[in-house]
XYZ file of C-alpha atoms in Angstrom:
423
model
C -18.051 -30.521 52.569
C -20.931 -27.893 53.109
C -20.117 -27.564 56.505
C -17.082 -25.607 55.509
C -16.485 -22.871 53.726
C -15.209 -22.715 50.995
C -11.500 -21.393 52.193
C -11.314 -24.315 54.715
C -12.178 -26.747 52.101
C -9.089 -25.191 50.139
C -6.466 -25.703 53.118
C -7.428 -29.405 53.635
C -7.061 -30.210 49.745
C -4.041 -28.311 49.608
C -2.491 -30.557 52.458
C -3.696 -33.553 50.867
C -2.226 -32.958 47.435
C 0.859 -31.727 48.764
C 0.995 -35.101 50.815
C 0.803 -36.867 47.509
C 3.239 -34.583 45.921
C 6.063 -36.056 48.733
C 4.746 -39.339 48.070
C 5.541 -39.382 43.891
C 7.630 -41.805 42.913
C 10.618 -39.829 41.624
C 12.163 -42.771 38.944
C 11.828 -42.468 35.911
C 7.989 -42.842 34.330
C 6.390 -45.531 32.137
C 5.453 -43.288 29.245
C 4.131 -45.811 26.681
C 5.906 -46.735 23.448
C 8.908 -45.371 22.134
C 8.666 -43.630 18.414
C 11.606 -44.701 16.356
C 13.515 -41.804 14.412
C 11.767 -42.557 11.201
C 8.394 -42.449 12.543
C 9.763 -38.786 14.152
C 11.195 -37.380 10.941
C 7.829 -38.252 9.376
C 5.529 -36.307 11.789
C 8.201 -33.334 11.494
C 7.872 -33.160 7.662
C 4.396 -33.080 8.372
C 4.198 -29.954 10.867
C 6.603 -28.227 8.450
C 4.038 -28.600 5.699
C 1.608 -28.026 7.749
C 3.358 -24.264 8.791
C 3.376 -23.375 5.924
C 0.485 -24.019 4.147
C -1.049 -22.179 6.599
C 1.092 -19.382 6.584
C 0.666 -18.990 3.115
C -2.852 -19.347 3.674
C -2.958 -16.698 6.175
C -1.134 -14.301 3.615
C -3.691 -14.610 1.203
C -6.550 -13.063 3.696
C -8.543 -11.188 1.356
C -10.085 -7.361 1.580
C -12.896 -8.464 -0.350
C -15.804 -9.788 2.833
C -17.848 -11.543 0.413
C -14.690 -13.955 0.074
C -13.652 -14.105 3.578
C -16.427 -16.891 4.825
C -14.556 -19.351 1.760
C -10.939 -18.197 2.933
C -12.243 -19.116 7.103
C -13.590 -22.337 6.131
C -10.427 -23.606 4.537
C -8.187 -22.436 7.244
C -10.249 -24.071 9.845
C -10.605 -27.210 7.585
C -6.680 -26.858 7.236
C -6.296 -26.846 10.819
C -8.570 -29.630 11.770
C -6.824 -32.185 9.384
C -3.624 -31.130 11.158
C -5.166 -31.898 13.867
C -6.470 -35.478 12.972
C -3.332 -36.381 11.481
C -1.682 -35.735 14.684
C -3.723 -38.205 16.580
C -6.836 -35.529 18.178
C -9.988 -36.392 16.538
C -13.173 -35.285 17.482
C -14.254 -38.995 18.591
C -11.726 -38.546 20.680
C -12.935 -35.830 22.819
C -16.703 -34.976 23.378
C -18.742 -34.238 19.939
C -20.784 -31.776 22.248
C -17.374 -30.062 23.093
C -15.962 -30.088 19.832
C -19.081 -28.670 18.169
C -19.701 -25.494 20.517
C -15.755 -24.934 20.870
C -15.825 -23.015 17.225
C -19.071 -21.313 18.739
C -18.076 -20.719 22.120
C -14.642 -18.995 20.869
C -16.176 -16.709 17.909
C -19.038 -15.170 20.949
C -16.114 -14.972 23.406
C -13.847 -12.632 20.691
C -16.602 -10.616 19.860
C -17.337 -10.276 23.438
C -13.557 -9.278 24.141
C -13.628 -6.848 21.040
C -16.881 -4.739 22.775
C -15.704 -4.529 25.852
C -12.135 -3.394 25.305
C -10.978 -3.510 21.449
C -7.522 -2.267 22.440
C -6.901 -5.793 24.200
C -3.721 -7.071 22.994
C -4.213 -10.939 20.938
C -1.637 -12.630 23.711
C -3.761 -11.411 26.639
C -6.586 -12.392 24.564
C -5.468 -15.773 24.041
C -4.473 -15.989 27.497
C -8.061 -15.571 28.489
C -9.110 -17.884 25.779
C -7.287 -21.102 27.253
C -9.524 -20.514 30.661
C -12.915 -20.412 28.013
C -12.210 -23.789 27.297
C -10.685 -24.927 30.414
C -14.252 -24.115 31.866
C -15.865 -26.154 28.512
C -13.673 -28.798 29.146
C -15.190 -28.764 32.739
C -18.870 -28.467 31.797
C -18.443 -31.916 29.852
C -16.723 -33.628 33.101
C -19.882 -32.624 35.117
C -22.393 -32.936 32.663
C -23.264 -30.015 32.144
C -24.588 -28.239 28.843
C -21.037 -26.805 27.266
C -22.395 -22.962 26.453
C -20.990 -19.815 26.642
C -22.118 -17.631 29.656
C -21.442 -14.270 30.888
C -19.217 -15.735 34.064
C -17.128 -18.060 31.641
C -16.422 -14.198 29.990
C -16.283 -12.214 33.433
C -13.566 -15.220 35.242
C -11.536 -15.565 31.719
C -10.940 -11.808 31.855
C -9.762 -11.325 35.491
C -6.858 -13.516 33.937
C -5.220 -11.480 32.004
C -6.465 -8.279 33.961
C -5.479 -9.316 37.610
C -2.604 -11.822 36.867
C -0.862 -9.639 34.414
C -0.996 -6.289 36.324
C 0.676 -8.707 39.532
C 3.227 -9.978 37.539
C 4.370 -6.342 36.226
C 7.371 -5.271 37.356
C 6.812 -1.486 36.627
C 3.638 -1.531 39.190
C 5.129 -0.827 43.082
C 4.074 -3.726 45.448
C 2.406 -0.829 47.251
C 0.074 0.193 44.399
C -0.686 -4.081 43.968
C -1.521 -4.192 47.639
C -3.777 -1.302 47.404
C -5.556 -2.348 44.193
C -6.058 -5.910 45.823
C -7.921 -4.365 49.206
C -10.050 -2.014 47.473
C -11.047 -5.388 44.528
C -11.634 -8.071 47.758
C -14.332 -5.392 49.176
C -16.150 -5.631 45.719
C -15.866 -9.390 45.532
C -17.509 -8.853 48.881
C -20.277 -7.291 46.962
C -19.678 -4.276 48.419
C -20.846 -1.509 46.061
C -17.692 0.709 45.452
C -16.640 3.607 42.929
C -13.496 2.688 41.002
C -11.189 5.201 40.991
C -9.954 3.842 37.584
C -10.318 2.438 34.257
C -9.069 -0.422 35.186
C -10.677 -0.853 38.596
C -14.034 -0.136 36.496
C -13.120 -3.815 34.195
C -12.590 -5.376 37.300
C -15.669 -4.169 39.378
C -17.886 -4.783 35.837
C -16.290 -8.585 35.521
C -17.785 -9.194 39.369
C -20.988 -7.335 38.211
C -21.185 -9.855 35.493
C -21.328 -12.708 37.746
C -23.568 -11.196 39.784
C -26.100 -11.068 37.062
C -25.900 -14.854 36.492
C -25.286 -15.910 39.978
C -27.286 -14.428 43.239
C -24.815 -14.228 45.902
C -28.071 -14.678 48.332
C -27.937 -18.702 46.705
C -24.887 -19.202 45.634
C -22.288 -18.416 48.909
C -19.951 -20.658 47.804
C -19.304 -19.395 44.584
C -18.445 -15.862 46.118
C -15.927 -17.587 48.685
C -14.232 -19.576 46.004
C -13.564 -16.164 43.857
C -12.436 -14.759 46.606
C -9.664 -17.674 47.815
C -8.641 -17.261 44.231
C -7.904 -13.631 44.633
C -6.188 -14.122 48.121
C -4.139 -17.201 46.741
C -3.203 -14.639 44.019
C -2.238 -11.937 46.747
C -0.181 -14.380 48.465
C 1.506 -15.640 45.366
C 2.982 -11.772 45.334
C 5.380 -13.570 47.920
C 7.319 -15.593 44.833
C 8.480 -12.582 43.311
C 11.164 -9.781 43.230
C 13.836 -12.197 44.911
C 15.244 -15.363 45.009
C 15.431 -16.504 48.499
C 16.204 -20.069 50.455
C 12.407 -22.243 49.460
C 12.844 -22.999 53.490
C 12.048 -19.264 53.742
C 8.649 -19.475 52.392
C 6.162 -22.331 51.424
C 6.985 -22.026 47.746
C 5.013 -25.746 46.732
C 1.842 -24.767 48.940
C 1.616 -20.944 47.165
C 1.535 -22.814 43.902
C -1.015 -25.658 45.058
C -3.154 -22.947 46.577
C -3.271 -20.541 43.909
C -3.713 -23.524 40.737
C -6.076 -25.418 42.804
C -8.516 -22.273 43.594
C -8.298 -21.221 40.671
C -9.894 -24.082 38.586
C -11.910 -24.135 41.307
C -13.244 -21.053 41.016
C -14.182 -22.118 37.659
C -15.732 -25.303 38.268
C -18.214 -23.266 40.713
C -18.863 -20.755 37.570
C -19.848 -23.439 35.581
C -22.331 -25.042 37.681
C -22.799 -22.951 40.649
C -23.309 -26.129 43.038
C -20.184 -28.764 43.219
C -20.502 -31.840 44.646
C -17.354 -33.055 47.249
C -15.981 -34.955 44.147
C -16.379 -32.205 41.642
C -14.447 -30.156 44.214
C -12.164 -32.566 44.749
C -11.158 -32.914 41.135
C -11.193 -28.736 40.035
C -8.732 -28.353 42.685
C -6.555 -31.425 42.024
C -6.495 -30.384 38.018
C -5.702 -27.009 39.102
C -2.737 -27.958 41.094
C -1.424 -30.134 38.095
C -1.998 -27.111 35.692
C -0.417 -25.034 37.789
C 2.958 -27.197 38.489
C 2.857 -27.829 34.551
C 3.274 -23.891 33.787
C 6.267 -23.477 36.537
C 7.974 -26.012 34.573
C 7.335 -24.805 31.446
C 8.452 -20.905 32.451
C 11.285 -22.403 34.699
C 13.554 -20.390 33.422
C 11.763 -17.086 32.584
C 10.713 -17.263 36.356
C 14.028 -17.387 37.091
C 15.321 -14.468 35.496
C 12.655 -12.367 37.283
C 13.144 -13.690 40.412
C 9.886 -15.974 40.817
C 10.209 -18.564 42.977
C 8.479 -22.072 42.213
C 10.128 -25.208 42.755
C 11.622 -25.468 39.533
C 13.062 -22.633 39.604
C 14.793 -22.314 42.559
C 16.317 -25.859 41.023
C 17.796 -24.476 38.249
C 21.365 -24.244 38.441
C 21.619 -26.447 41.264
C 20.379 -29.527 40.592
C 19.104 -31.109 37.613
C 15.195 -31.135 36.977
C 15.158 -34.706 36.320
C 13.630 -36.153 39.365
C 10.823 -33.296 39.668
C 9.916 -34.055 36.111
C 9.940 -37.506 37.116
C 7.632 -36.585 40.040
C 5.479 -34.520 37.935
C 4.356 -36.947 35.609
C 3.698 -39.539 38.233
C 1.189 -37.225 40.158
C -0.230 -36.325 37.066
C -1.102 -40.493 37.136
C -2.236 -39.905 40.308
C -4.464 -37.050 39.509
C -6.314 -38.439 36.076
C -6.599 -42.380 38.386
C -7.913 -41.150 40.977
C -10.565 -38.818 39.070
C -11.686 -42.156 37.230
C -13.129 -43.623 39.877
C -14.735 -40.010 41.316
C -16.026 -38.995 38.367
C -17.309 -42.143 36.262
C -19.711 -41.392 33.673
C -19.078 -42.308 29.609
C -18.170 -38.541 28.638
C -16.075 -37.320 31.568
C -13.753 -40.892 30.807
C -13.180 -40.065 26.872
C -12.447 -36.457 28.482
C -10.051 -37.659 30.985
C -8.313 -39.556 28.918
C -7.668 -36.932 26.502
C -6.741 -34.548 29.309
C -4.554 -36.751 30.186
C -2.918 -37.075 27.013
C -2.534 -33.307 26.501
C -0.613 -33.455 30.042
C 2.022 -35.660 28.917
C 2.765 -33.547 25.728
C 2.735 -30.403 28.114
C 5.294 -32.475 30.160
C 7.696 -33.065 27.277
C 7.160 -29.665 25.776
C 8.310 -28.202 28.754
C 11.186 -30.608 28.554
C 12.012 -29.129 25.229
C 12.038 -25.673 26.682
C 14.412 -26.298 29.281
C 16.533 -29.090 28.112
C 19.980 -27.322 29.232
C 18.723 -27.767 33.410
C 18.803 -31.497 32.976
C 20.952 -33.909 32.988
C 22.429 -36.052 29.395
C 21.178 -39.166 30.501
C 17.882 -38.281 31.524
C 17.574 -36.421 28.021
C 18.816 -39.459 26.106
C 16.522 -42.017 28.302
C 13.474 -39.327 27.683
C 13.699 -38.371 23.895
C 12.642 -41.659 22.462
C 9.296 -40.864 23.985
C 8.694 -37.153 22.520
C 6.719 -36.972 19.514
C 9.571 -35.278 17.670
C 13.309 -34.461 18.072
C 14.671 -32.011 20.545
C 16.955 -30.353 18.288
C 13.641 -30.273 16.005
C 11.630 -28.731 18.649
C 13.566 -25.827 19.308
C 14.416 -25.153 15.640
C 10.193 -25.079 15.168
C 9.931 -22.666 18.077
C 12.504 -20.324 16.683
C 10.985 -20.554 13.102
C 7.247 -20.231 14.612
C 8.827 -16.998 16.195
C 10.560 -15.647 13.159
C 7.552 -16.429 10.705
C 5.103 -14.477 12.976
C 7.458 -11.664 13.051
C 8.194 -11.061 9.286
C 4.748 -11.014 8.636
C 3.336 -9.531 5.725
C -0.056 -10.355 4.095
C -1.126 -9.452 0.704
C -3.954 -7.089 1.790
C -2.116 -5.492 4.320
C -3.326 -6.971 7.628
C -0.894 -7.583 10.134
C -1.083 -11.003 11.857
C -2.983 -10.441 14.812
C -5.811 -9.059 12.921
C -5.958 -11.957 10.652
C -5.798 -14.413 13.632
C -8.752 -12.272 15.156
C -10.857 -12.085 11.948
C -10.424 -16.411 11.684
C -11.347 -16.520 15.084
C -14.759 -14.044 14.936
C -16.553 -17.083 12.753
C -14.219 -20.259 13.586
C -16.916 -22.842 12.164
């Protein structure tokens, strides 16, 4: 593929993927063994203990620093039993992965905390999830999983560039302008910003310039910037809800999922191969299609357009879900045979896990826009009970709200302070 660029490369993947979008078997999915209502109401007295214990633990955050290194270590220890008792071990990732990820995560906070310490925790944690996407990617291509000043610079332009286009309060005239004057620095053209926040996003590409030379590493610079125009052209699923015949709704989702992973698969080894490309983009795409579902109908109400939700209220989601989980087989088969070595296959197949509860999470979410059979055929399958799930949710949301620890922190700043020295 070096005989492309990098934006041509994008346009043929994007066609093929789409191609084996049309071709997903819409039925309903094999999806393994059933768990039997006992076996259910078992794992749900388990998360409820689990809540709150560490709720309560979280409470008792104390003042006193010379205690706070005891109090981490049991949360984290509380956490990682959870964990193994819900089936994720650390045999069953990577033990290079799972040993840096407490590392990786406390230098990434502290890096977030110096750079802007006003940074609200959700936007934090938005940027956090890309971190580890990108260490979940340095173990597929054998690379070293670290923590490097472009894994910080391409996490940030998440919740920087993504968030600002999705605000409704920001004219599509002041996005268009912001998005010229940021493609002439990903350029590398030198420019003043005219703005605080044009000076984070010019210092993010400075960042990456200081790891990567633009002079030996073209391809790197194209991919950020497909990522930024696949962003720009995403601006097309919002402010109205208009016939999907109207615009290419699938391909602005495949574009802007696929180059983005991409974009972080070159940031994490600077050279790809035509199968590591192959692969970002593909996981990128099935990322991407995950989220729509999951925000099917918040994207609704704000007049986003992805293909689920310009379904809702028409037709059932039943045979897109159906579809989704059989190109997610697709994807994670297909990336067997590319990438074959002994850590990227325990990786895959714990990716590939995590997509299926992603799946039937989003399920949960959205039960109401499908139809009573498809629920009843599909909840045998989901690790607890729908009328559970959406109780938790509610009772996650109400706990985090009322809040109060006994030194006076408020939530956020406890969840910070765990996450400065995870260990």
């Amino acid at each position: 593929m070096n005989n492309f660029i990098v934006q041509e490369m994008i346009e043929q993947l994007k066609g093929r993927y789409i191609k084996w979008w049309w071709k997903t078997d819409k039925c309903f999915p094999v999806l393994g063994e059933k768990i039997n209502l006992k076996e259910k109401i078992r794992r749900e007295k388990d998360v409820n203990q689990f809540i709150n214990n560490l709720f309560s633990h979280l409470k008792q955050c104390p003042k006193n620093k010379d205690l706070l290194t005891d109090w981490k270590n049991t949360l984290w220890t509380l956490i990682k039993n959870a964990g193994e008792q819900s089936g994720f071990t650390e045999d069953e990732v990577d033990q290079d992965f799972a040993k840096a990820l407490p590392s990786v995560t406390n230098r990434f906070i502290c890096s977030v905390k110096g750079f802007n310490a006003e940074m609200e925790l959700k936007n934090m944690l938005q940027a956090l999830r890309n971190v580890w996407i990108m260490n979940l990617l340095q173990v597929l291509f054998a690379v070293e999983v670290e923590y490097t000043p472009s894994i910080f610079a391409y996490s940030m332009l998440y919740p920087y560039t993504d968030n600002y286009l999705d605000d409704p309060e920001v004219s599509f005239e002041d996005k268009q302008q912001i998005n010229k004057r940021f493609r002439r620095r990903l350029e590398g053209e030198q420019i003043d910003a005219n703005d605080d926040y044009e000076a984070a996003l010019f210092d993010f590409v400075g960042m990456i310039e200081s790891q990567y030379s633009r002079t030996d590493f073209k391809e790197l610079y194209e991919s950020l910037l497909s990522i930024h125009d696949a962003q720009c052209n995403s601006l097309m699923q919002h402010d109205e809800m208009t016939s999907p015949y109207e615009k290419d709704v699938l391909g602005i989702s495949a574009q802007k999922g696929g180059a983005s992973v991409l974009a972080d698969a070159y940031l994490v080894k600077g050279k790809l191969s035509d199968v590591e490309v192959d692969f970002a983009f593909a996981y990128g795409i099935l990322l991407q299609l995950c989220d729509d579902l999951q925000d099917a109908k918040e994207d609704l109400e704000n007049e986003h357009m992805t293909i689920f939700s310009v379904t809702l209220g028409k037709w059932p989601l039943d045979r897109l879900t159906n579809a989704l989980f059989d190109f997610s087989n697709m994807i994670m088969t297909d990336s067997y045979e590319q990438l074959d070595h002994e850590k990227s296959r325990k990786m895959k197949s714990f990716l590939q896990k995590n997509l299926t509860l992603l799946i039937f999470e989003a399920i949960s979410q959205n039960q109401d826009f499908y139809s009573k059979d498809y629920i009843k055929a599909i909840e045998p399958y989901l690790p607890f009970r729908m009328t559970y799930t959406r109780k938790l949710y509610k009772k996650l949301k109400r706990k985090y709200s009322n809040f109060k620890s006994m030194a006076g922190y408020t939530i956020d700043e406890i969840i910070l302070m765990a996450m400065e020295e995870a260990r």
